mmCIF file with all atom_site columns, C-alpha atoms in Angstrom:
data_model
loop_
_atom_site.group_PDB
_atom_site.id
_atom_site.type_symbol
_atom_site.label_atom_id
_atom_site.label_alt_id
_atom_site.label_comp_id
_atom_site.label_asym_id
_atom_site.label_entity_id
_atom_site.label_seq_id
_atom_site.pdbx_PDB_ins_code
_atom_site.Cartn_x
_atom_site.Cartn_y
_atom_site.Cartn_z
_atom_site.occupancy
_atom_site.B_iso_or_equiv
_atom_site.pdbx_formal_charge
_atom_site.auth_seq_id
_atom_site.auth_comp_id
_atom_site.auth_asym_id
_atom_site.auth_atom_id
_atom_site.pdbx_PDB_model_num
ATOM 1  C CA . ASN A 1 1  ? 30.849  -7.635 -0.569  1.00 0.00 ? 1  ASN A CA 1
ATOM 2  C CA . ILE A 1 2  ? 31.948  -7.526 3.602   1.00 0.00 ? 2  ILE A CA 1
ATOM 3  C CA . ILE A 1 3  ? 35.439  -5.727 2.823   1.00 0.00 ? 3  ILE A CA 1
ATOM 4  C CA . GLY A 1 4  ? 34.505  -3.237 -0.159  1.00 0.00 ? 4  GLY A CA 1
ATOM 5  C CA . ARG A 1 5  ? 31.744  -1.012 -0.643  1.00 0.00 ? 5  ARG A CA 1
ATOM 6  C CA . LYS A 1 6  ? 28.224  -2.565 -1.372  1.00 0.00 ? 6  LYS A CA 1
ATOM 7  C CA . SER A 1 7  ? 26.113  -1.804 -4.439  1.00 0.00 ? 7  SER A CA 1
ATOM 8  C CA . PRO A 1 8  ? 23.312  -0.408 -3.559  1.00 0.00 ? 8  PRO A CA 1
ATOM 9  C CA . ASP A 1 9  ? 19.744  -1.634 -3.628  1.00 0.00 ? 9  ASP A CA 1
ATOM 10 C CA . PRO A 1 10 ? 17.407  1.371  -5.132  1.00 0.00 ? 10 PRO A CA 1
ATOM 11 C CA . TYR A 1 11 ? 13.921  2.324  -5.001  1.00 0.00 ? 11 TYR A CA 1
ATOM 12 C CA . VAL A 1 12 ? 11.973  5.493  -5.751  1.00 0.00 ? 12 VAL A CA 1
ATOM 13 C CA . THR A 1 13 ? 9.043   7.269  -3.702  1.00 0.00 ? 13 THR A CA 1
ATOM 14 C CA . VAL A 1 14 ? 6.731   9.557  -5.561  1.00 0.00 ? 14 VAL A CA 1
ATOM 15 C CA . ARG A 1 15 ? 4.468   12.156 -3.521  1.00 0.00 ? 15 ARG A CA 1
ATOM 16 C CA . VAL A 1 16 ? 1.858   14.189 -4.956  1.00 0.00 ? 16 VAL A CA 1
ATOM 17 C CA . GLY A 1 17 ? 0.018   15.848 -2.038  1.00 0.00 ? 17 GLY A CA 1
ATOM 18 C CA . GLN A 1 18 ? -0.630  13.169 0.457   1.00 0.00 ? 18 GLN A CA 1
ATOM 19 C CA . GLN A 1 19 ? -0.481  10.260 -1.797  1.00 0.00 ? 19 GLN A CA 1
ATOM 20 C CA . THR A 1 20 ? 2.660   8.089  -2.014  1.00 0.00 ? 20 THR A CA 1
ATOM 21 C CA . TRP A 1 21 ? 3.401   5.436  -4.492  1.00 0.00 ? 21 TRP A CA 1
ATOM 22 C CA . LYS A 1 22 ? 6.572   3.297  -3.803  1.00 0.00 ? 22 LYS A CA 1
ATOM 23 C CA . SER A 1 23 ? 8.822   1.257  -6.924  1.00 0.00 ? 23 SER A CA 1
ATOM 24 C CA . ARG A 1 24 ? 9.546   -1.687 -6.164  1.00 0.00 ? 24 ARG A CA 1
ATOM 25 C CA . THR A 1 25 ? 13.697  -2.543 -5.358  1.00 0.00 ? 25 THR A CA 1
ATOM 26 C CA . VAL A 1 26 ? 16.298  -3.108 -8.104  1.00 0.00 ? 26 VAL A CA 1
ATOM 27 C CA . SER A 1 27 ? 18.921  -5.460 -6.605  1.00 0.00 ? 27 SER A CA 1
ATOM 28 C CA . LYS A 1 28 ? 22.865  -4.162 -6.267  1.00 0.00 ? 28 LYS A CA 1
ATOM 29 C CA . SER A 1 29 ? 22.442  -1.391 -9.080  1.00 0.00 ? 29 SER A CA 1
ATOM 30 C CA . VAL A 1 30 ? 24.111  1.635  -9.462  1.00 0.00 ? 30 VAL A CA 1
ATOM 31 C CA . ASN A 1 31 ? 22.130  2.131  -12.623 1.00 0.00 ? 31 ASN A CA 1
ATOM 32 C CA . PRO A 1 32 ? 18.542  1.068  -12.094 1.00 0.00 ? 32 PRO A CA 1
ATOM 33 C CA . VAL A 1 33 ? 15.930  0.243  -14.551 1.00 0.00 ? 33 VAL A CA 1
ATOM 34 C CA . TRP A 1 34 ? 11.833  0.138  -13.830 1.00 0.00 ? 34 TRP A CA 1
ATOM 35 C CA . THR A 1 35 ? 10.475  -2.009 -16.525 1.00 0.00 ? 35 THR A CA 1
ATOM 36 C CA . SER A 1 36 ? 7.486   -3.005 -14.857 1.00 0.00 ? 36 SER A CA 1
ATOM 37 C CA . GLY A 1 37 ? 5.162   -1.882 -12.103 1.00 0.00 ? 37 GLY A CA 1
ATOM 38 C CA . ASN A 1 38 ? 5.891   1.492  -12.457 1.00 0.00 ? 38 ASN A CA 1
ATOM 39 C CA . VAL A 1 39 ? 2.370   3.466  -13.145 1.00 0.00 ? 39 VAL A CA 1
ATOM 40 C CA . ALA A 1 40 ? 0.446   5.016  -10.316 1.00 0.00 ? 40 ALA A CA 1
ATOM 41 C CA . ASP A 1 41 ? -2.563  7.124  -10.540 1.00 0.00 ? 41 ASP A CA 1
ATOM 42 C CA . PHE A 1 42 ? -2.658  10.071 -8.321  1.00 0.00 ? 42 PHE A CA 1
ATOM 43 C CA . LEU A 1 43 ? -5.721  12.613 -7.407  1.00 0.00 ? 43 LEU A CA 1
ATOM 44 C CA . VAL A 1 44 ? -5.189  15.898 -8.456  1.00 0.00 ? 44 VAL A CA 1
ATOM 45 C CA . TYR A 1 45 ? -6.648  18.882 -7.669  1.00 0.00 ? 45 TYR A CA 1
ATOM 46 C CA . ASP A 1 46 ? -4.910  21.595 -8.782  1.00 0.00 ? 46 ASP A CA 1
ATOM 47 C CA . MET A 1 47 ? -2.329  21.872 -11.551 1.00 0.00 ? 47 MET A CA 1
ATOM 48 C CA . ASP A 1 48 ? 0.014   23.721 -10.037 1.00 0.00 ? 48 ASP A CA 1
ATOM 49 C CA . GLN A 1 49 ? 0.504   20.961 -7.314  1.00 0.00 ? 49 GLN A CA 1
ATOM 50 C CA . ALA A 1 50 ? 3.780   19.810 -7.202  1.00 0.00 ? 50 ALA A CA 1
ATOM 51 C CA . MET A 1 51 ? 5.392   15.854 -7.254  1.00 0.00 ? 51 MET A CA 1
ATOM 52 C CA . HIS A 1 52 ? 8.394   15.181 -4.723  1.00 0.00 ? 52 HIS A CA 1
ATOM 53 C CA . PHE A 1 53 ? 10.899  12.346 -6.210  1.00 0.00 ? 53 PHE A CA 1
ATOM 54 C CA . SER A 1 54 ? 12.993  10.386 -3.722  1.00 0.00 ? 54 SER A CA 1
ATOM 55 C CA . MET A 1 55 ? 15.818  7.765  -4.151  1.00 0.00 ? 55 MET A CA 1
ATOM 56 C CA . TYR A 1 56 ? 16.546  5.295  -1.624  1.00 0.00 ? 56 TYR A CA 1
ATOM 57 C CA . ASP A 1 57 ? 19.133  2.286  -1.101  1.00 0.00 ? 57 ASP A CA 1
ATOM 58 C CA . GLU A 1 58 ? 17.343  -0.195 0.829   1.00 0.00 ? 58 GLU A CA 1
ATOM 59 C CA . ASP A 1 59 ? 18.998  -1.587 3.594   1.00 0.00 ? 59 ASP A CA 1
ATOM 60 C CA . LEU A 1 60 ? 17.811  -4.540 5.903   1.00 0.00 ? 60 LEU A CA 1
ATOM 61 C CA . LEU A 1 61 ? 19.832  -4.047 9.367   1.00 0.00 ? 61 LEU A CA 1
ATOM 62 C CA . THR A 1 62 ? 19.656  -0.264 9.192   1.00 0.00 ? 62 THR A CA 1
ATOM 63 C CA . SER A 1 63 ? 17.754  2.622  7.953   1.00 0.00 ? 63 SER A CA 1
ATOM 64 C CA . ASP A 1 64 ? 17.564  3.331  4.466   1.00 0.00 ? 64 ASP A CA 1
ATOM 65 C CA . ASP A 1 65 ? 19.789  5.973  2.947   1.00 0.00 ? 65 ASP A CA 1
ATOM 66 C CA . ILE A 1 66 ? 18.938  8.703  1.053   1.00 0.00 ? 66 ILE A CA 1
ATOM 67 C CA . LEU A 1 67 ? 20.250  8.637  -2.743  1.00 0.00 ? 67 LEU A CA 1
ATOM 68 C CA . GLY A 1 68 ? 18.800  11.711 -4.208  1.00 0.00 ? 68 GLY A CA 1
ATOM 69 C CA . GLU A 1 69 ? 15.859  13.636 -4.826  1.00 0.00 ? 69 GLU A CA 1
ATOM 70 C CA . ALA A 1 70 ? 13.871  16.083 -6.666  1.00 0.00 ? 70 ALA A CA 1
ATOM 71 C CA . ARG A 1 71 ? 11.696  18.309 -4.865  1.00 0.00 ? 71 ARG A CA 1
ATOM 72 C CA . ASN A 1 72 ? 8.307   20.118 -5.645  1.00 0.00 ? 72 ASN A CA 1
ATOM 73 C CA . VAL A 1 73 ? 8.579   19.353 -9.677  1.00 0.00 ? 73 VAL A CA 1
ATOM 74 C CA . PRO A 1 74 ? 5.162   21.603 -10.705 1.00 0.00 ? 74 PRO A CA 1
ATOM 75 C CA . LEU A 1 75 ? 2.736   18.565 -12.843 1.00 0.00 ? 75 LEU A CA 1
ATOM 76 C CA . THR A 1 76 ? 2.833   21.095 -15.278 1.00 0.00 ? 76 THR A CA 1
ATOM 77 C CA . ARG A 1 77 ? 6.285   20.567 -16.082 1.00 0.00 ? 77 ARG A CA 1
ATOM 78 C CA . LEU A 1 78 ? 5.682   16.709 -16.768 1.00 0.00 ? 78 LEU A CA 1
ATOM 79 C CA . GLY A 1 79 ? 3.537   16.967 -19.869 1.00 0.00 ? 79 GLY A CA 1
ATOM 80 C CA . HIS A 1 80 ? 1.776   13.506 -18.949 1.00 0.00 ? 80 HIS A CA 1
ATOM 81 C CA . CYS A 1 81 ? -1.127  14.850 -17.031 1.00 0.00 ? 81 CYS A CA 1
ATOM 82 C CA . ARG A 1 82 ? -4.746  14.014 -18.301 1.00 0.00 ? 82 ARG A CA 1
ATOM 83 C CA . ASP A 1 83 ? -7.979  15.250 -17.314 1.00 0.00 ? 83 ASP A CA 1
ATOM 84 C CA . GLY A 1 84 ? -10.325 12.050 -15.806 1.00 0.00 ? 84 GLY A CA 1
#
């Protein structure tokens, strides 16, 4: 929509230590759902490490806009970590 507000094209990044994973972009959604391709493995050295989640609006002609983030989420709060 050229005149009104446009819908975001959101994607998420997840970071643990130096490792980063990026989801696919969901086109024109204010309530995105990622139903496939949303599993990633991270090498965890210590359960005291934290994850950082960021959601962005993908833009083609300008830099992507941050929509929100959750920083320093302890891995121990996620509950789905497994020993390798």
